[in-house]
Amino acid sequence: MSTSTPTDHPTNPLREGLSARPTPQPCNVVIFGASGDLTFRKLIPALYNLGADGDLPTAFNVIGFARREKTDEGFRKELEEQARKYSRQGINDELWASFVSRIYYHASTFENLEGYKALAAKLDALDASSGTKGNRLFYLSVAPSEFPVILQKLADVGLNTAKDGAWARVIVEKPFGKDLPSAQALNKVVNDVFSEKETYRIDHYLGKETAQNIMVLRFTNAIIEPLWNSRYIDHVQISGAEPLGVEQRGPYYETSGALRDMIQNHLLQLLTLVAMEPPVELTADAIRDEKVKVFKSLRPMSPEEVARDVVRGQYAAGAIGGKDVIAYRAEDRVNPESMTETYAALKIHIDTWRWAGVPFYVRFGKRLAKGATEIAIQFKNVPTVLFSRDVEIGPNVLVIRIQPDEGISLRIQAKRPGTALDIQPVKMDFAYGTSFGKASPEAYERLLLDAMAGDATLFARRDEVENAWAFIDRIENAWHHSDTPPPLAFYPAGSWGPKEADDLLERDGRAWRRM
Ligand code: BG6
């Protein structure tokens, strides 16, 4: 009987990318910004869960790099407290003890060259003692303003280049720029030090289980792809809703807003997976080439089109789950006259043969009635002969639920039992929870594993990010730099967003789905 260990899955270069199980290689992961929220809530719990599932390489260590003085022990204690709260599978004391013994803390400012020299020495020592073979994954979990200094110092001590067949990679967190020029500048800073091949730009939506399933759904089911075009599809809705407000992130959000924070990256990434052509192979670049073509085909909007086809909204005071909540303008460290949008809805055209005349409606809002993300593909109606002559027949809708309740459903028409001919829509439903009986891993688990395996399929390539910004910048410019900026629409917290967003679809004889 053959047994399988985490590091012995054969890799066939022709089957890399989404088709193969990622094979992480022995490595040291260095987290810059180790005292930050992301480390405690997402990164360490994700690594622990990978370990608990037997997916980590046997030779593996984490080094947390941050300013404050701390001992390894102190750092480990803090991590444990938070991991107990945030780990998807809880914490098993024995597994945790073995996992945490491989986590170290390294105190240094980001500017101090000596700190990087000491880091290099520590990494060499760990390579020798634990067999990590000189492989290094640097995770920049810091504000983009810190990127240049960290990258420069890594280069100064030679940590950006790998020795003897080993690798050195960098993972960068969002926000990846705030417009096209800043994204280009940031890309230059990163790519001056790490090649594009070694650069992994995180978009955690790509790591979500159902997002990964979009390509599988489309390209492995004979009944789907033949219908996936303007001949059969009426329109597509991509919606994200959150009951949360901006919480403690007022200062960041004031420079960002919903369009930059959620749509430029997460929701447009989902859109590309829905709209792309089949890639020629399942390699990272073949897939991302197709996504880039979609980004390039997004029809640029003139200021008049922005005024007509984009709605920006902001939450006013209201109630969520029976509790009163304050308006965005009253949030901590938010300008009381802020024009920042906490909601945006857009009608997007994709100028390709496949999608000619099929609008993609995309919306996202904070402080909405419910938390959910979904993609709904609405098909065209059947011709109005036969059944639909006397009764109204609704369209088929294929809904891909990204979260919560991950799954896919198809709305079809059925005859209601009885002697009369009553037609009613019913749902065929696939739910991950019931079909597979296993909770999906968190997005960060998959993404960290992929980065350790050298698979960049689920990371945003430089040209994806820049083309997305080119599209978004025109909207931001129309909002902020035109003589007659479109108004900001207010909506009560706990609602489904501003009325203007409903009008956007109503004008086209359509309506948003209730999620
Ligand atoms: C982040 C945004 O990228 O994604 C947040 O900055 C947002 O504002 C979050 O709340 C949503 O992620 P998720 O996985 O909870 O849907």
Short mmCIF file of C-alpha atoms and ligand atoms in Angstrom, two decimals:
data_model
loop_
_atom_site.label_atom_id
_atom_site.label_comp_id
_atom_site.label_asym_id
_atom_site.label_seq_id
_atom_site.Cartn_x
_atom_site.Cartn_y
_atom_site.Cartn_z
CA MET A 1 0.00 0.00 0.00
CA SER A 2 1.42 3.37 -0.86
CA THR A 3 1.20 6.20 1.61
CA SER A 4 1.27 9.82 0.75
CA THR A 5 3.10 12.53 2.65
CA PRO A 6 2.57 16.22 2.15
CA THR A 7 5.69 16.62 0.13
CA ASP A 8 5.66 13.61 -2.13
CA HIS A 9 2.86 14.35 -4.60
CA PRO A 10 4.38 14.00 -8.03
CA THR A 11 4.37 17.23 -9.99
CA ASN A 12 3.81 16.97 -13.67
CA PRO A 13 4.71 20.29 -15.27
CA LEU A 14 1.93 19.84 -17.81
CA ARG A 15 -0.61 19.58 -15.04
CA GLU A 16 0.50 22.48 -12.89
CA GLY A 17 -1.90 25.21 -11.86
CA LEU A 18 -5.46 24.48 -10.80
CA SER A 19 -5.38 20.86 -11.87
CA ALA A 20 -2.81 19.56 -9.43
CA ARG A 21 -2.70 19.49 -5.69
CA PRO A 22 -0.16 22.11 -4.66
CA THR A 23 3.10 20.62 -3.47
CA PRO A 24 4.64 23.02 -0.98
CA GLN A 25 8.39 22.96 -0.76
CA PRO A 26 10.47 23.16 2.43
CA CYS A 27 10.83 26.84 3.30
CA ASN A 28 11.02 29.65 5.79
CA VAL A 29 8.20 32.18 5.76
CA VAL A 30 9.10 35.69 6.95
CA ILE A 31 6.14 37.89 7.85
CA PHE A 32 6.82 41.63 7.83
CA GLY A 33 4.22 43.34 10.00
CA ALA A 34 4.04 40.39 12.37
CA SER A 35 2.26 42.44 15.06
CA GLY A 36 -0.58 43.31 12.70
CA ASP A 37 -4.12 42.05 12.73
CA LEU A 38 -3.74 40.01 9.56
CA THR A 39 -0.97 37.89 11.09
CA PHE A 40 -3.08 37.05 14.13
CA ARG A 41 -6.47 36.63 12.52
CA LYS A 42 -5.62 35.08 9.17
CA LEU A 43 -2.02 34.11 8.46
CA ILE A 44 -1.11 32.11 11.55
CA PRO A 45 -4.52 30.40 11.81
CA ALA A 46 -4.25 29.54 8.09
CA LEU A 47 -0.76 28.05 8.54
CA TYR A 48 -1.89 26.15 11.63
CA ASN A 49 -4.85 24.66 9.76
CA LEU A 50 -2.61 23.66 6.86
CA GLY A 51 -0.39 21.93 9.40
CA ALA A 52 -3.37 20.25 11.06
CA ASP A 53 -4.49 18.92 7.66
CA GLY A 54 -0.99 17.59 6.94
CA ASP A 55 -0.43 20.07 4.12
CA LEU A 56 2.67 21.90 5.38
CA PRO A 57 6.11 20.85 4.22
CA THR A 58 7.95 18.88 6.89
CA ALA A 59 10.77 21.43 6.95
CA PHE A 60 9.13 24.75 7.64
CA ASN A 61 9.49 27.76 9.95
CA VAL A 62 7.87 31.15 10.36
CA ILE A 63 9.72 34.28 11.40
CA GLY A 64 7.67 37.26 12.48
CA PHE A 65 9.48 40.54 11.73
CA ALA A 66 8.24 43.66 13.51
CA ARG A 67 9.43 46.72 15.40
CA ARG A 68 8.53 45.98 19.00
CA GLU A 69 10.86 43.98 21.23
CA LYS A 70 9.40 40.57 22.05
CA THR A 71 10.73 37.14 22.85
CA ASP A 72 9.85 34.08 20.79
CA GLU A 73 7.90 32.83 23.79
CA GLY A 74 5.96 36.08 24.20
CA PHE A 75 5.10 36.14 20.49
CA ARG A 76 3.97 32.51 20.56
CA LYS A 77 1.68 33.18 23.53
CA GLU A 78 0.03 36.10 21.76
CA LEU A 79 -0.43 34.03 18.63
CA GLU A 80 -2.02 31.21 20.57
CA GLU A 81 -4.58 33.47 22.23
CA GLN A 82 -5.73 34.80 18.88
CA ALA A 83 -5.51 31.48 17.05
CA ARG A 84 -7.92 30.01 19.59
CA LYS A 85 -10.41 32.66 18.50
CA TYR A 86 -9.80 32.60 14.77
CA SER A 87 -8.71 29.11 13.79
CA ARG A 88 -11.30 27.44 11.55
CA GLN A 89 -10.83 24.03 13.16
CA GLY A 90 -10.15 25.26 16.68
CA ILE A 91 -6.83 24.34 18.28
CA ASN A 92 -5.56 20.92 19.21
CA ASP A 93 -3.04 21.48 22.03
CA GLU A 94 -0.58 18.87 20.84
CA LEU A 95 -0.62 19.99 17.23
CA TRP A 96 -0.37 23.61 18.28
CA ALA A 97 2.67 22.90 20.45
CA SER A 98 4.49 21.29 17.56
CA PHE A 99 3.40 24.00 15.11
CA VAL A 100 4.30 26.96 17.31
CA SER A 101 7.74 25.59 18.13
CA ARG A 102 8.61 26.49 14.52
CA ILE A 103 7.62 30.14 14.90
CA TYR A 104 10.23 32.74 15.82
CA TYR A 105 10.21 36.47 16.40
CA HIS A 106 12.68 38.94 14.98
CA ALA A 107 12.63 42.49 16.37
CA SER A 108 13.87 45.24 14.07
CA THR A 109 12.70 48.45 12.50
CA PHE A 110 12.09 48.26 8.78
CA GLU A 111 14.89 50.79 8.18
CA ASN A 112 17.69 49.16 10.13
CA LEU A 113 20.12 47.31 7.87
CA GLU A 114 21.58 45.44 10.86
CA GLY A 115 18.14 43.91 11.45
CA TYR A 116 18.20 42.43 7.95
CA LYS A 117 21.73 41.13 8.34
CA ALA A 118 20.64 39.39 11.51
CA LEU A 119 17.58 38.04 9.69
CA ALA A 120 19.79 36.60 6.96
CA ALA A 121 21.97 34.91 9.58
CA LYS A 122 18.89 33.50 11.32
CA LEU A 123 17.55 32.12 8.03
CA ASP A 124 20.89 30.47 7.25
CA ALA A 125 20.94 28.90 10.69
CA LEU A 126 17.37 27.59 10.27
CA ASP A 127 18.23 26.19 6.85
CA ALA A 128 21.09 24.27 8.44
CA SER A 129 19.15 23.07 11.48
CA SER A 130 15.80 22.24 9.91
CA GLY A 131 16.43 21.47 6.25
CA THR A 132 14.55 24.40 4.71
CA LYS A 133 17.05 24.37 1.82
CA GLY A 134 17.43 28.12 1.41
CA ASN A 135 13.83 28.62 0.20
CA ARG A 136 12.33 31.91 1.41
CA LEU A 137 8.86 33.36 1.25
CA PHE A 138 8.61 37.00 2.33
CA TYR A 139 5.11 38.17 3.22
CA LEU A 140 4.66 41.96 3.19
CA SER A 141 1.72 42.41 5.52
CA VAL A 142 2.40 46.15 5.85
CA ALA A 143 1.13 49.41 4.37
CA PRO A 144 2.34 49.90 0.79
CA SER A 145 4.29 52.96 1.95
CA GLU A 146 6.60 50.51 3.77
CA PHE A 147 7.25 48.37 0.68
CA PRO A 148 10.16 50.39 -0.73
CA VAL A 149 12.27 50.39 2.40
CA ILE A 150 11.69 46.70 3.17
CA LEU A 151 12.37 45.59 -0.39
CA GLN A 152 15.46 47.75 -0.67
CA LYS A 153 16.92 46.37 2.55
CA LEU A 154 16.16 42.79 1.53
CA ALA A 155 18.06 43.48 -1.69
CA ASP A 156 20.92 45.18 0.21
CA VAL A 157 21.59 41.98 2.12
CA GLY A 158 20.93 39.76 -0.91
CA LEU A 159 17.82 38.10 0.49
CA ASN A 160 15.89 38.71 -2.73
CA THR A 161 18.02 36.25 -4.63
CA ALA A 162 18.11 32.57 -3.87
CA LYS A 163 21.18 30.41 -3.69
CA ASP A 164 21.87 27.04 -5.28
CA GLY A 165 18.56 26.13 -6.90
CA ALA A 166 16.52 27.51 -4.03
CA TRP A 167 13.88 30.23 -4.40
CA ALA A 168 13.00 33.61 -2.88
CA ARG A 169 9.42 34.86 -3.34
CA VAL A 170 7.44 37.80 -2.10
CA ILE A 171 3.73 38.00 -1.26
CA VAL A 172 2.24 41.48 -1.25
CA GLU A 173 -1.04 42.44 0.32
CA LYS A 174 -3.56 44.92 -0.98
CA PRO A 175 -4.19 47.81 -1.43
CA PHE A 176 -2.08 47.50 -4.55
CA GLY A 177 -2.03 51.17 -5.41
CA LYS A 178 -4.88 53.64 -5.31
CA ASP A 179 -4.89 54.39 -9.02
CA LEU A 180 -2.96 53.39 -12.13
CA PRO A 181 0.12 55.62 -11.59
CA SER A 182 0.56 54.54 -7.96
CA ALA A 183 0.07 50.87 -8.90
CA GLN A 184 2.66 51.20 -11.67
CA ALA A 185 5.08 52.85 -9.26
CA LEU A 186 4.52 50.10 -6.69
CA ASN A 187 4.94 47.41 -9.33
CA LYS A 188 8.23 48.96 -10.31
CA VAL A 189 9.43 49.02 -6.70
CA VAL A 190 8.52 45.36 -6.23
CA ASN A 191 9.74 44.11 -9.61
CA ASP A 192 13.06 45.94 -9.28
CA VAL A 193 13.78 43.57 -6.41
CA PHE A 194 11.75 40.42 -7.15
CA SER A 195 11.00 39.25 -10.69
CA GLU A 196 7.33 39.06 -11.68
CA LYS A 197 7.58 35.28 -11.54
CA GLU A 198 8.51 35.48 -7.86
CA THR A 199 5.87 38.11 -7.03
CA TYR A 200 2.57 36.95 -5.55
CA ARG A 201 -0.09 39.67 -5.24
CA ILE A 202 -2.80 38.47 -2.91
CA ASP A 203 -6.43 38.85 -3.80
CA HIS A 204 -8.04 36.69 -1.17
CA TYR A 205 -11.27 36.32 -3.18
CA LEU A 206 -9.37 34.15 -5.65
CA GLY A 207 -8.60 31.74 -2.82
CA LYS A 208 -12.25 31.30 -1.90
CA GLU A 209 -13.45 27.80 -2.70
CA THR A 210 -16.38 28.80 -4.90
CA ALA A 211 -14.31 31.30 -6.86
CA GLN A 212 -11.98 28.44 -7.74
CA ASN A 213 -15.00 26.45 -8.77
CA ILE A 214 -16.08 28.92 -11.45
CA MET A 215 -13.63 27.55 -14.00
CA VAL A 216 -14.43 23.97 -13.05
CA LEU A 217 -18.14 24.63 -13.42
CA ARG A 218 -17.69 26.28 -16.79
CA PHE A 219 -15.13 24.03 -18.38
CA THR A 220 -16.04 20.56 -17.11
CA ASN A 221 -19.81 20.55 -17.67
CA ALA A 222 -21.05 19.98 -21.19
CA ILE A 223 -24.36 21.72 -20.53
CA ILE A 224 -22.86 24.98 -19.29
CA GLU A 225 -20.29 26.37 -21.70
CA PRO A 226 -22.37 26.14 -24.90
CA LEU A 227 -24.89 28.50 -23.26
CA TRP A 228 -22.28 30.84 -21.78
CA ASN A 229 -22.61 33.74 -24.22
CA SER A 230 -24.76 36.60 -25.43
CA ARG A 231 -27.04 34.29 -27.33
CA TYR A 232 -28.45 32.73 -24.17
CA ILE A 233 -27.46 35.00 -21.31
CA ASP A 234 -29.48 38.15 -20.65
CA HIS A 235 -27.22 39.69 -18.02
CA VAL A 236 -24.93 38.92 -15.09
CA GLN A 237 -25.11 40.29 -11.55
CA ILE A 238 -22.11 40.21 -9.23
CA SER A 239 -23.04 41.34 -5.74
CA GLY A 240 -21.20 41.76 -2.47
CA ALA A 241 -22.93 42.86 0.72
CA GLU A 242 -21.63 43.34 4.24
CA PRO A 243 -23.50 44.28 7.41
CA LEU A 244 -20.25 45.64 8.85
CA GLY A 245 -19.38 49.33 8.70
CA VAL A 246 -15.85 50.67 8.41
CA GLU A 247 -15.03 49.78 12.02
CA GLN A 248 -11.56 51.05 12.99
CA ARG A 249 -10.47 51.61 9.39
CA GLY A 250 -11.88 55.12 8.87
CA PRO A 251 -8.60 56.77 7.84
CA TYR A 252 -7.83 54.08 5.27
CA TYR A 253 -11.38 53.99 3.97
CA GLU A 254 -11.43 57.75 3.50
CA THR A 255 -8.65 57.35 0.93
CA SER A 256 -10.24 54.32 -0.62
CA GLY A 257 -14.03 53.83 -0.73
CA ALA A 258 -16.00 50.81 -1.92
CA LEU A 259 -14.94 51.07 -5.55
CA ARG A 260 -11.22 50.87 -4.79
CA ASP A 261 -11.49 48.64 -1.73
CA MET A 262 -13.72 45.89 -3.13
CA ILE A 263 -14.59 46.35 -6.78
CA GLN A 264 -11.25 47.17 -8.43
CA ASN A 265 -9.85 43.92 -7.08
CA HIS A 266 -12.18 41.29 -5.60
CA LEU A 267 -15.34 41.73 -7.64
CA LEU A 268 -13.60 42.47 -10.95
CA GLN A 269 -11.50 39.36 -10.40
CA LEU A 270 -14.71 37.34 -10.07
CA LEU A 271 -16.00 39.03 -13.21
CA THR A 272 -12.94 37.94 -15.19
CA LEU A 273 -13.44 34.32 -14.13
CA VAL A 274 -17.02 34.46 -15.38
CA ALA A 275 -16.18 36.26 -18.62
CA MET A 276 -12.83 34.81 -19.70
CA GLU A 277 -12.33 32.47 -22.65
CA PRO A 278 -11.10 28.95 -21.92
CA PRO A 279 -7.34 29.06 -21.39
CA VAL A 280 -5.16 26.91 -23.65
CA GLU A 281 -3.76 25.09 -20.62
CA LEU A 282 -4.09 25.23 -16.86
CA THR A 283 -0.88 27.08 -16.19
CA ALA A 284 -0.80 30.29 -14.17
CA ASP A 285 0.13 32.41 -17.16
CA ALA A 286 -2.31 30.83 -19.60
CA ILE A 287 -5.17 31.49 -17.18
CA ARG A 288 -4.02 35.00 -16.35
CA ASP A 289 -3.54 35.81 -20.04
CA GLU A 290 -7.25 35.16 -20.55
CA LYS A 291 -8.20 37.25 -17.50
CA VAL A 292 -6.11 40.14 -18.77
CA LYS A 293 -7.99 40.05 -22.07
CA VAL A 294 -11.21 40.56 -20.11
CA PHE A 295 -9.75 43.50 -18.19
CA LYS A 296 -8.67 45.02 -21.48
CA SER A 297 -12.15 44.54 -22.93
CA LEU A 298 -13.99 46.42 -20.18
CA ARG A 299 -15.53 49.33 -22.02
CA PRO A 300 -13.97 52.55 -20.69
CA MET A 301 -16.56 55.00 -19.38
CA SER A 302 -16.84 58.68 -20.26
CA PRO A 303 -17.89 61.09 -17.46
CA GLU A 304 -21.43 61.10 -18.91
CA GLU A 305 -21.52 57.31 -18.84
CA VAL A 306 -20.24 57.32 -15.28
CA ALA A 307 -23.07 59.68 -14.32
CA ARG A 308 -25.56 57.36 -16.00
CA ASP A 309 -24.20 53.88 -15.29
CA VAL A 310 -22.49 54.15 -11.90
CA VAL A 311 -24.15 54.85 -8.56
CA ARG A 312 -22.20 55.86 -5.51
CA GLY A 313 -23.79 55.69 -2.11
CA GLN A 314 -22.96 56.20 1.53
CA TYR A 315 -24.67 54.76 4.58
CA ALA A 316 -26.69 57.01 6.84
CA ALA A 317 -27.69 56.00 10.36
CA GLY A 318 -29.96 52.98 10.58
CA ALA A 319 -30.34 49.64 12.29
CA ILE A 320 -28.66 46.26 11.74
CA GLY A 321 -29.96 43.16 13.48
CA GLY A 322 -32.22 45.30 15.66
CA LYS A 323 -29.34 47.51 16.82
CA ASP A 324 -29.01 51.18 15.96
CA VAL A 325 -25.86 52.05 14.06
CA ILE A 326 -24.34 55.42 13.22
CA ALA A 327 -23.88 57.03 9.83
CA TYR A 328 -20.59 56.71 7.97
CA ARG A 329 -19.93 60.43 8.46
CA ALA A 330 -20.16 59.93 12.23
CA GLU A 331 -17.62 57.07 12.29
CA ASP A 332 -14.32 57.40 14.11
CA ARG A 333 -11.76 59.51 12.16
CA VAL A 334 -14.08 60.04 9.19
CA ASN A 335 -14.64 63.51 7.74
CA PRO A 336 -18.15 64.65 8.83
CA GLU A 337 -18.66 65.89 5.28
CA SER A 338 -17.02 62.91 3.64
CA MET A 339 -17.95 62.14 0.04
CA THR A 340 -16.41 58.66 0.24
CA GLU A 341 -18.66 55.93 -1.12
CA THR A 342 -19.46 52.93 1.04
CA TYR A 343 -21.62 51.55 -1.77
CA ALA A 344 -21.11 51.39 -5.50
CA ALA A 345 -23.14 49.86 -8.30
CA LEU A 346 -22.00 49.75 -11.91
CA LYS A 347 -23.24 48.62 -15.26
CA ILE A 348 -20.24 47.24 -17.13
CA HIS A 349 -19.96 46.29 -20.79
CA ILE A 350 -17.40 43.77 -21.96
CA ASP A 351 -16.52 44.41 -25.56
CA THR A 352 -15.90 40.90 -26.79
CA TRP A 353 -17.71 38.74 -29.29
CA ARG A 354 -18.99 36.49 -26.50
CA TRP A 355 -20.45 39.26 -24.35
CA ALA A 356 -21.68 41.82 -26.86
CA GLY A 357 -24.86 43.37 -25.49
CA VAL A 358 -24.77 41.51 -22.14
CA PRO A 359 -24.46 43.93 -19.24
CA PHE A 360 -22.58 42.91 -16.11
CA TYR A 361 -24.11 44.68 -13.11
CA VAL A 362 -21.69 44.82 -10.19
CA ARG A 363 -22.50 46.17 -6.72
CA PHE A 364 -20.95 46.24 -3.29
CA GLY A 365 -22.02 47.92 -0.10
CA LYS A 366 -21.13 48.15 3.55
CA ARG A 367 -23.82 48.24 6.26
CA LEU A 368 -26.30 46.38 4.11
CA ALA A 369 -29.05 44.12 5.43
CA LYS A 370 -27.03 40.93 5.18
CA GLY A 371 -23.56 39.58 4.45
CA ALA A 372 -23.32 37.70 1.16
CA THR A 373 -21.39 37.50 -2.10
CA GLU A 374 -22.84 35.90 -5.19
CA ILE A 375 -22.75 35.78 -8.95
CA ALA A 376 -26.07 35.39 -10.74
CA ILE A 377 -26.21 34.47 -14.41
CA GLN A 378 -29.65 35.30 -15.73
CA PHE A 379 -30.59 33.53 -18.94
CA LYS A 380 -32.87 34.87 -21.63
CA ASN A 381 -36.50 33.98 -21.51
CA VAL A 382 -38.04 31.35 -23.72
CA PRO A 383 -40.07 32.71 -26.64
CA THR A 384 -43.52 33.79 -25.63
CA VAL A 385 -45.40 31.07 -27.44
CA LEU A 386 -46.94 28.00 -25.85
CA PHE A 387 -46.85 28.07 -22.03
CA SER A 388 -45.87 31.63 -21.54
CA ARG A 389 -48.77 32.96 -23.52
CA ASP A 390 -51.03 33.19 -20.47
CA VAL A 391 -48.67 32.88 -17.52
CA GLU A 392 -45.58 34.79 -16.72
CA ILE A 393 -42.53 32.56 -16.86
CA GLY A 394 -39.41 33.70 -15.09
CA PRO A 395 -35.94 33.20 -16.53
CA ASN A 396 -33.47 30.48 -15.57
CA VAL A 397 -30.93 31.85 -13.15
CA LEU A 398 -27.67 30.16 -12.24
CA VAL A 399 -26.43 31.46 -8.91
CA ILE A 400 -22.90 30.89 -7.70
CA ARG A 401 -22.84 31.58 -3.97
CA ILE A 402 -19.33 32.67 -3.01
CA GLN A 403 -20.28 33.11 0.66
CA PRO A 404 -21.87 32.19 3.03
CA ASP A 405 -23.46 28.81 2.28
CA GLU A 406 -21.09 28.16 -0.60
CA GLY A 407 -22.82 26.44 -3.46
CA ILE A 408 -24.45 26.70 -6.85
CA SER A 409 -28.15 26.73 -7.63
CA LEU A 410 -30.17 26.75 -10.81
CA ARG A 411 -33.64 28.15 -11.00
CA ILE A 412 -35.86 26.23 -13.38
CA GLN A 413 -39.59 26.24 -14.06
CA ALA A 414 -41.73 23.32 -12.90
CA LYS A 415 -45.35 22.35 -12.95
CA ARG A 416 -46.98 22.59 -9.59
CA PRO A 417 -48.65 19.25 -8.72
CA GLY A 418 -52.39 19.25 -9.30
CA THR A 419 -54.97 19.32 -12.02
CA ALA A 420 -54.31 22.89 -13.11
CA LEU A 421 -51.36 23.95 -15.22
CA ASP A 422 -49.58 26.10 -12.67
CA ILE A 423 -45.97 26.87 -13.40
CA GLN A 424 -43.65 27.86 -10.64
CA PRO A 425 -39.89 28.43 -10.36
CA VAL A 426 -37.99 25.88 -8.25
CA LYS A 427 -34.36 25.61 -7.29
CA MET A 428 -31.88 22.83 -8.00
CA ASP A 429 -29.28 23.30 -5.35
CA PHE A 430 -25.73 22.12 -4.77
CA ALA A 431 -24.35 23.04 -1.36
CA TYR A 432 -20.73 22.34 -0.49
CA GLY A 433 -21.62 21.50 3.10
CA THR A 434 -24.02 18.70 2.18
CA SER A 435 -22.36 17.37 -0.97
CA PHE A 436 -18.86 17.12 0.43
CA GLY A 437 -19.53 17.09 4.17
CA LYS A 438 -16.32 18.96 4.72
CA ALA A 439 -15.76 22.62 5.55
CA SER A 440 -13.92 24.58 2.87
CA PRO A 441 -10.47 25.81 3.77
CA GLU A 442 -10.03 29.53 4.32
CA ALA A 443 -8.83 31.49 1.30
CA TYR A 444 -5.49 32.24 2.97
CA GLU A 445 -4.79 28.54 3.46
CA ARG A 446 -4.97 27.81 -0.24
CA LEU A 447 -3.05 30.93 -1.17
CA LEU A 448 -0.19 30.38 1.27
CA LEU A 449 0.10 26.80 0.14
CA ASP A 450 0.18 27.85 -3.51
CA ALA A 451 2.89 30.42 -2.85
CA MET A 452 4.97 27.76 -1.10
CA ALA A 453 4.38 25.50 -4.11
CA GLY A 454 5.29 28.19 -6.64
CA ASP A 455 1.86 28.30 -8.25
CA ALA A 456 0.77 31.86 -9.01
CA THR A 457 -2.54 30.99 -10.71
CA LEU A 458 -4.65 32.46 -7.90
CA PHE A 459 -2.56 35.63 -7.56
CA ALA A 460 -3.01 38.83 -9.55
CA ARG A 461 -0.41 39.46 -12.21
CA ARG A 462 0.99 42.94 -12.77
CA ASP A 463 -0.99 43.57 -15.96
CA GLU A 464 -4.25 42.41 -14.35
CA VAL A 465 -3.87 44.96 -11.58
CA GLU A 466 -2.87 47.77 -13.91
CA ASN A 467 -5.67 47.14 -16.41
CA ALA A 468 -8.20 47.00 -13.59
CA TRP A 469 -6.98 50.39 -12.37
CA ALA A 470 -7.16 51.87 -15.85
CA PHE A 471 -10.88 51.03 -15.89
CA ILE A 472 -11.57 52.22 -12.33
CA ASP A 473 -9.57 55.47 -12.65
CA ARG A 474 -11.98 56.84 -15.21
CA ILE A 475 -14.83 56.44 -12.73
CA GLU A 476 -12.86 57.92 -9.84
CA ASN A 477 -11.87 60.86 -12.04
CA ALA A 478 -15.45 61.50 -13.07
CA TRP A 479 -16.45 61.46 -9.39
CA HIS A 480 -13.66 63.58 -8.04
CA HIS A 481 -12.33 65.74 -10.86
CA SER A 482 -15.23 66.60 -13.11
CA ASP A 483 -17.07 69.93 -13.02
CA THR A 484 -20.40 68.28 -12.43
CA PRO A 485 -19.72 65.21 -10.27
CA PRO A 486 -22.67 62.86 -9.92
CA PRO A 487 -24.36 63.11 -6.51
CA LEU A 488 -23.75 60.81 -3.59
CA ALA A 489 -26.85 58.74 -2.77
CA PHE A 490 -27.52 58.04 0.89
CA TYR A 491 -29.06 54.81 2.16
CA PRO A 492 -30.05 53.82 5.67
CA ALA A 493 -27.74 51.29 7.30
CA GLY A 494 -29.45 47.91 7.26
CA SER A 495 -31.15 48.48 3.90
CA TRP A 496 -30.22 47.08 0.49
CA GLY A 497 -28.53 50.27 -0.69
CA PRO A 498 -29.74 53.45 -2.37
CA LYS A 499 -32.84 53.65 -4.53
CA GLU A 500 -30.67 54.98 -7.36
CA ALA A 501 -29.06 51.53 -7.64
CA ASP A 502 -32.49 49.97 -8.15
CA ASP A 503 -33.27 52.62 -10.76
CA LEU A 504 -30.08 51.67 -12.63
CA LEU A 505 -31.51 48.24 -13.38
CA GLU A 506 -35.13 49.28 -13.59
CA ARG A 507 -34.25 51.52 -16.53
CA ASP A 508 -33.16 48.36 -18.35
CA GLY A 509 -36.29 46.47 -17.33
CA ARG A 510 -34.35 44.41 -14.78
CA ALA A 511 -34.02 44.17 -11.00
CA TRP A 512 -31.35 43.21 -8.48
CA ARG A 513 -31.78 39.83 -6.93
CA ARG A 514 -32.57 39.71 -3.24
CA MET A 515 -29.71 37.73 -1.75
C1 BG6 B 1 -11.06 43.40 2.20
C2 BG6 B 1 -11.62 44.79 2.30
O1 BG6 B 1 -10.16 43.29 1.13
O2 BG6 B 1 -12.13 42.48 2.01
C3 BG6 B 1 -12.65 44.90 3.41
O3 BG6 B 1 -10.56 45.70 2.54
C4 BG6 B 1 -13.72 43.84 3.24
O4 BG6 B 1 -13.23 46.19 3.46
C5 BG6 B 1 -13.09 42.47 3.05
O5 BG6 B 1 -14.55 43.85 4.38
C6 BG6 B 1 -14.13 41.43 2.71
O6 BG6 B 1 -13.58 40.15 2.72
P1 BG6 B 1 -14.47 38.90 3.04
O7 BG6 B 1 -13.59 37.74 2.78
O8 BG6 B 1 -14.89 39.02 4.47
O9 BG6 B 1 -15.65 38.97 2.13
#
